XYZ file of C-alpha atoms in Angstrom:
444
model
C 103.370 122.962 128.542
C 99.773 122.346 129.561
C 98.050 118.981 129.309
C 96.240 118.323 126.004
C 92.511 118.732 126.288
C 89.627 118.223 123.896
C 87.017 120.962 124.179
C 85.640 120.635 120.667
C 81.869 120.936 120.394
C 79.249 121.310 117.699
C 79.094 124.696 115.987
C 75.558 125.911 115.311
C 76.718 127.814 112.219
C 78.463 124.805 110.618
C 76.939 121.540 109.380
C 77.137 118.645 111.832
C 79.296 115.814 110.552
C 76.928 113.060 111.672
C 74.234 114.629 109.462
C 76.265 114.682 106.226
C 78.181 111.377 106.346
C 77.168 107.740 106.196
C 77.312 106.433 109.756
C 77.725 102.903 108.414
C 81.009 103.769 106.722
C 83.867 101.484 107.907
C 85.948 104.472 109.031
C 83.060 105.724 111.178
C 82.544 102.281 112.681
C 86.274 101.961 113.333
C 86.245 105.311 115.155
C 83.534 103.966 117.455
C 85.537 100.827 118.274
C 88.851 102.472 119.165
C 89.422 103.204 122.849
C 90.442 106.855 122.529
C 90.705 107.231 126.302
C 93.494 104.633 126.346
C 95.388 106.516 123.639
C 94.754 109.808 125.439
C 96.283 108.427 128.640
C 99.382 107.245 126.780
C 99.851 110.355 124.639
C 99.153 112.884 127.374
C 101.740 111.233 129.641
C 104.499 113.069 127.767
C 102.965 116.468 128.597
C 103.234 118.101 132.014
C 100.834 120.570 133.551
C 102.008 124.141 133.331
C 101.549 127.491 131.623
C 101.277 127.843 127.886
C 98.897 126.952 125.128
C 97.588 123.377 125.436
C 98.696 120.963 122.699
C 96.413 119.493 120.066
C 93.816 116.988 121.324
C 95.357 113.554 121.622
C 92.528 111.980 119.581
C 93.303 114.353 116.716
C 97.009 113.439 116.821
C 96.357 109.688 117.067
C 93.808 109.855 114.253
C 96.218 111.755 112.012
C 99.001 109.211 112.558
C 96.621 106.339 111.776
C 95.254 107.967 108.621
C 98.708 108.970 107.386
C 100.164 105.476 107.457
C 96.914 103.695 106.656
C 96.628 105.508 103.317
C 100.369 106.179 102.668
C 100.141 109.982 102.762
C 102.809 112.592 103.333
C 102.312 115.270 105.989
C 101.420 117.896 103.364
C 98.909 115.677 101.559
C 97.364 114.614 104.876
C 96.706 118.264 105.793
C 94.969 118.834 102.455
C 92.945 115.595 102.594
C 91.807 116.275 106.137
C 90.129 119.538 105.094
C 88.466 117.897 102.086
C 87.294 114.652 103.675
C 84.499 114.786 106.314
C 85.166 111.143 107.237
C 88.735 112.032 108.212
C 87.441 114.857 110.385
C 84.869 112.616 112.090
C 87.524 109.963 112.695
C 89.720 112.570 114.416
C 86.899 113.657 116.744
C 85.424 116.741 115.072
C 81.752 117.499 115.716
C 81.203 120.012 112.888
C 82.702 120.259 109.424
C 85.895 122.322 109.485
C 86.871 124.502 106.519
C 90.433 124.965 107.799
C 92.755 122.556 109.569
C 93.539 123.384 113.237
C 97.075 122.052 112.720
C 99.915 122.247 110.225
C 102.438 119.738 108.947
C 105.044 120.759 111.535
C 102.600 119.749 114.284
C 102.988 116.097 113.265
C 106.781 116.378 113.390
C 106.740 117.863 116.879
C 104.319 115.223 118.156
C 106.417 112.396 116.711
C 109.495 113.750 118.470
C 107.575 114.265 121.693
C 105.987 110.805 121.833
C 108.742 108.537 120.560
C 108.637 104.791 120.143
C 107.550 103.992 123.720
C 104.247 105.854 123.428
C 103.458 105.282 119.743
C 103.549 101.514 120.264
C 100.141 102.023 121.927
C 98.696 102.335 118.395
C 99.722 98.752 117.596
C 98.388 97.601 120.948
C 95.048 99.286 120.339
C 94.776 97.897 116.795
C 95.213 94.373 118.169
C 92.630 95.079 120.891
C 90.087 96.232 118.291
C 90.851 93.183 116.131
C 90.226 90.888 119.105
C 87.056 92.777 120.008
C 85.576 92.451 116.512
C 86.558 88.802 116.065
C 89.207 89.451 113.428
C 91.926 88.052 115.712
C 91.570 85.251 118.260
C 93.661 84.609 121.344
C 94.990 81.359 119.884
C 96.435 83.319 116.969
C 98.780 85.077 119.384
C 100.356 81.878 120.723
C 102.044 80.818 117.461
C 103.978 83.535 115.656
C 106.351 84.033 112.749
C 109.334 86.378 113.159
C 111.442 87.740 110.319
C 113.612 90.759 109.538
C 113.710 93.128 106.603
C 115.461 96.369 105.672
C 113.855 99.796 106.051
C 115.636 101.919 103.423
C 116.409 105.535 104.237
C 115.589 108.398 101.893
C 119.130 108.921 100.610
C 120.786 108.896 97.207
C 122.845 105.866 96.271
C 126.182 106.495 98.028
C 129.409 106.628 96.041
C 132.800 107.910 97.161
C 132.798 110.686 94.566
C 129.283 111.848 95.425
C 129.955 111.903 99.175
C 133.282 113.693 98.779
C 131.820 116.357 96.490
C 128.803 116.813 98.752
C 131.019 117.240 101.834
C 133.053 119.883 100.030
C 129.894 121.729 98.953
C 128.470 121.722 102.465
C 131.689 122.993 104.022
C 131.979 125.829 101.501
C 128.316 126.809 102.002
C 128.663 126.766 105.799
C 131.827 128.888 105.597
C 129.977 131.407 103.452
C 127.054 131.574 105.913
C 129.417 131.981 108.885
C 131.454 134.672 107.151
C 134.654 132.615 107.101
C 136.764 133.551 104.033
C 138.377 130.630 102.216
C 141.525 130.676 100.138
C 139.724 128.778 97.373
C 136.367 126.968 97.172
C 137.203 124.564 94.307
C 133.502 124.627 93.325
C 134.083 124.405 89.562
C 136.937 121.881 89.449
C 135.379 119.669 92.162
C 132.097 119.417 90.257
C 133.963 118.537 87.075
C 135.982 115.847 88.884
C 132.837 114.293 90.416
C 131.231 114.088 86.979
C 134.309 112.522 85.433
C 134.529 109.826 88.130
C 131.097 108.613 87.090
C 131.899 108.774 83.386
C 135.212 106.951 83.722
C 133.619 104.246 85.888
C 130.813 103.765 83.368
C 133.418 103.359 80.619
C 135.400 100.873 82.793
C 138.384 103.239 82.805
C 139.021 102.679 86.495
C 142.575 104.018 86.594
C 141.350 107.407 85.381
C 138.375 107.205 87.776
C 140.705 106.641 90.750
C 142.842 109.560 89.622
C 139.816 111.881 89.458
C 138.629 110.652 92.870
C 142.067 111.318 94.358
C 141.939 114.842 92.896
C 138.539 115.344 94.563
C 139.715 114.070 97.943
C 142.786 116.291 97.798
C 140.594 119.375 97.304
C 138.335 118.331 100.175
C 141.382 117.963 102.434
C 142.571 121.441 101.457
C 139.183 122.959 102.358
C 139.149 121.122 105.713
C 142.609 122.376 106.642
C 141.802 125.912 105.464
C 138.669 126.056 107.634
C 140.526 124.709 110.663
C 143.132 127.430 110.337
C 140.466 130.126 109.963
C 138.413 129.097 113.017
C 141.336 128.392 115.337
C 140.808 130.160 118.665
C 137.089 130.826 118.108
C 135.058 128.430 120.275
C 131.713 129.482 118.761
C 132.859 128.716 115.222
C 134.457 125.455 116.348
C 131.138 124.333 117.823
C 129.355 125.304 114.623
C 131.788 123.621 112.230
C 132.696 120.664 114.450
C 130.057 118.047 113.451
C 130.352 118.710 109.721
C 134.162 118.748 109.847
C 134.174 115.368 111.600
C 131.861 113.864 108.979
C 133.879 115.380 106.114
C 137.116 114.002 107.577
C 135.602 110.521 107.807
C 134.377 110.767 104.207
C 137.825 111.992 103.149
C 139.642 108.950 104.565
C 137.082 106.136 104.177
C 137.394 103.562 101.404
C 134.755 101.337 99.864
C 136.725 98.223 100.878
C 137.149 99.104 104.556
C 135.373 97.216 107.320
C 133.184 98.726 110.020
C 130.752 101.612 110.038
C 131.009 104.096 107.189
C 129.266 107.337 106.257
C 126.703 106.800 103.504
C 124.867 110.133 103.759
C 125.931 113.390 105.372
C 122.373 114.264 106.445
C 121.809 110.727 107.819
C 125.092 109.395 109.253
C 123.201 106.630 111.078
C 122.484 104.778 107.807
C 123.913 101.255 107.573
C 124.709 99.061 104.578
C 122.781 95.783 104.838
C 123.009 92.853 102.450
C 120.082 90.410 102.477
C 121.170 88.276 99.535
C 118.671 89.691 97.034
C 119.630 89.492 93.374
C 117.843 92.723 92.471
C 119.209 94.648 95.478
C 122.453 93.164 96.822
C 122.869 96.033 99.293
C 120.280 98.281 100.910
C 120.969 101.400 102.933
C 118.893 101.976 106.047
C 118.326 99.859 109.141
C 117.066 96.385 109.941
C 113.448 95.963 111.110
C 111.948 92.918 112.847
C 108.330 91.996 111.981
C 106.163 89.398 113.740
C 102.834 87.991 112.504
C 100.604 85.045 113.516
C 101.553 81.626 112.145
C 97.864 80.763 111.850
C 95.234 82.249 109.517
C 93.248 84.861 111.496
C 89.829 85.739 110.125
C 90.746 89.387 109.601
C 94.131 88.798 107.948
C 97.788 88.599 108.932
C 98.077 91.337 111.558
C 101.464 92.651 112.638
C 101.942 91.691 116.279
C 105.229 93.513 116.762
C 107.582 95.732 114.766
C 110.872 97.204 115.897
C 113.817 98.904 114.203
C 117.188 97.333 115.022
C 120.309 99.460 114.624
C 123.844 98.204 114.324
C 122.944 95.503 111.753
C 122.687 92.775 114.421
C 122.621 89.063 113.667
C 119.011 87.899 113.383
C 119.385 85.152 115.960
C 120.676 87.593 118.581
C 117.485 89.678 118.285
C 114.967 86.861 118.808
C 114.938 86.861 122.617
C 114.113 90.577 123.069
C 111.643 90.519 120.158
C 109.610 87.630 121.610
C 109.627 89.330 125.017
C 108.284 92.475 123.333
C 105.533 90.462 121.611
C 104.413 88.960 124.915
C 104.430 92.378 126.591
C 102.382 93.891 123.784
C 99.786 91.120 123.465
C 99.709 89.798 127.030
C 99.799 86.211 125.700
C 102.697 83.796 126.117
C 104.061 82.512 122.813
C 104.045 78.727 122.504
C 105.741 78.300 119.135
C 107.966 80.686 117.157
C 108.699 79.953 113.482
C 111.771 81.548 111.907
C 114.011 81.054 108.886
C 117.536 79.661 108.817
C 119.023 83.067 109.542
C 118.041 82.594 113.194
C 120.238 79.536 113.829
C 122.120 80.026 117.074
C 119.404 82.280 118.515
C 119.314 83.602 122.064
C 115.717 82.751 122.987
C 115.696 81.163 126.474
C 113.128 78.468 125.516
C 115.000 76.611 122.786
C 112.284 74.037 122.127
C 109.682 76.703 121.305
C 111.628 77.915 118.280
C 111.223 76.062 114.984
C 113.652 76.826 112.164
C 112.619 76.226 108.557
C 114.035 72.958 107.250
C 114.130 71.407 110.719
C 113.322 67.673 110.772
C 113.716 66.486 114.352
C 110.662 66.605 116.667
C 108.446 67.818 113.787
C 104.840 66.597 113.963
C 102.119 67.002 111.328
C 100.687 70.057 113.078
C 104.068 71.711 113.380
C 104.928 70.864 109.773
C 101.697 72.538 108.665
C 102.602 75.628 110.704
C 106.132 75.665 109.310
C 104.668 75.930 105.809
C 102.890 79.064 107.016
C 106.220 80.743 107.860
C 106.305 82.346 104.416
C 103.101 84.267 105.246
C 105.255 87.020 106.757
C 106.764 87.847 103.345
C 103.622 89.402 101.762
C 103.040 91.290 105.023
C 106.487 92.860 104.668
C 105.687 93.631 101.037
C 102.475 95.454 101.988
C 104.271 97.370 104.742
C 106.843 98.603 102.239
C 104.559 99.290 99.282
C 101.511 100.753 101.009
C 102.421 101.935 104.520
C 105.681 103.911 104.136
C 108.159 101.266 105.298
C 109.736 101.108 101.846
C 111.392 104.540 102.191
C 111.814 106.278 105.520
C 111.781 110.081 105.434
C 111.968 110.660 109.208
C 115.195 111.966 110.695
C 117.699 110.063 112.805
C 117.523 106.756 114.609
C 114.422 107.883 116.461
C 112.781 108.424 113.075
C 113.680 104.862 112.072
C 112.039 103.427 115.171
C 108.969 105.648 114.896
C 108.391 104.912 111.209
C 108.497 101.136 111.793
C 105.893 101.407 114.571
C 103.561 103.675 112.589
C 103.815 101.527 109.449
C 102.752 98.451 111.421
C 99.872 100.343 113.058
C 98.689 101.707 109.699
C 98.763 98.209 108.200
C 96.729 96.766 111.089
C 94.085 99.472 110.873
C 93.803 98.983 107.101
C 93.066 95.296 107.754
C 90.436 96.341 110.278
C 88.784 98.594 107.693
C 88.507 95.688 105.263
C 87.230 93.427 108.037
C 84.478 95.898 108.947
C 83.528 96.215 105.265
C 83.179 92.428 105.050
C 81.043 92.342 108.166
C 78.816 95.078 106.748
C 78.391 93.218 103.446
C 77.614 89.986 105.307
C 75.020 91.800 107.425
C 73.364 93.347 104.363
C 73.336 89.980 102.571
C 71.730 88.336 105.609
C 69.032 91.012 105.754
C 68.322 90.601 102.029
C 68.030 86.819 102.395
C 65.679 87.251 105.357
C 63.502 89.701 103.421
C 63.338 87.335 100.436
C 62.349 84.475 102.708
C 59.504 86.520 104.141
C 58.252 87.500 100.673
C 58.247 83.865 99.544
C 56.399 82.826 102.688
């Protein structure tokens, strides 16, 4: 694939964007502050020179990712908004107003898979650079940080044994039909009835009958699995096609809700983990753990996200602190002096033990440190905004790579939304100062 290049220029037959938009708009000012060459160098590093059509311009791709997670838009809605909104087009580097998008929703999927977490983290790095450049974030704000973890839920239905068993049976029967493998019996009608009755019996607290219906369902799933294995025996192509789904169905067939260790909670997302954070309204959440770091101080532009990373395997919080702090220092280029965490990080693995302050700690606590420890809770509303407004609350991207990518993009979108508000405040302050100056002259 060829290197991405940007050869867009003004079209004489189309209206110029800088003539129809307000150049003082915060999105326009933000576009002028971002170092697009830095993002181009990072994004184009995944492409190699060669024959073929060149990819989309890297500024267009970076701008689309920022706008998507800054305004909580799906890929389809983003494509429609981009055509309607001239400010979106200007932000993505267009010179003239475009009546049709030069990309489609699948372009964003391919670019996410191509870039990955290592390259997309440049968006967070650039957002922090712009914040420092505009005065929204000072260097001293990077020396004292707060680290906490949350759960990034996956877009799956609530898992139950009956639902998973019935779904595995349905998928196996559908795949056998597509592959032309005849089955002795599909059990479609009786399996659906059994899955419904498990839910009804459980709701009525008739658990003996519910277990009997679930056993009936698992027996039918086992029959379908054995029937398919007999039919595809000796055919390597069919074995390769049925292998992954048969393995998942077998695990669903034998797993129990009381068993320890990793379980299957969704057939289309087997990487999903069950995480309990002690919440009364949500005792268990299904997704992956995400670490979020913010300043312990009060930056002028707001509580920026300094680092975000998805953590698979449901690790203990304290065992993630060392790598997370190292990632913060690599991203910001500033050594952290004090790290504030909650009691879930006791027994952490950070090499500098005396730089970590756990909530409730009494020894060696001065007035300054006590004041910073009260600021530890500032990370909680940041996590709330990430989930409610920047697509961290429900991850629709596929696989573990999708978990890592969504966490990075949500943090970048949140940072750029803070920058938009900061630029709006600066513009209002500038206008107010000009009005005061004009009034002073009139009085004089």
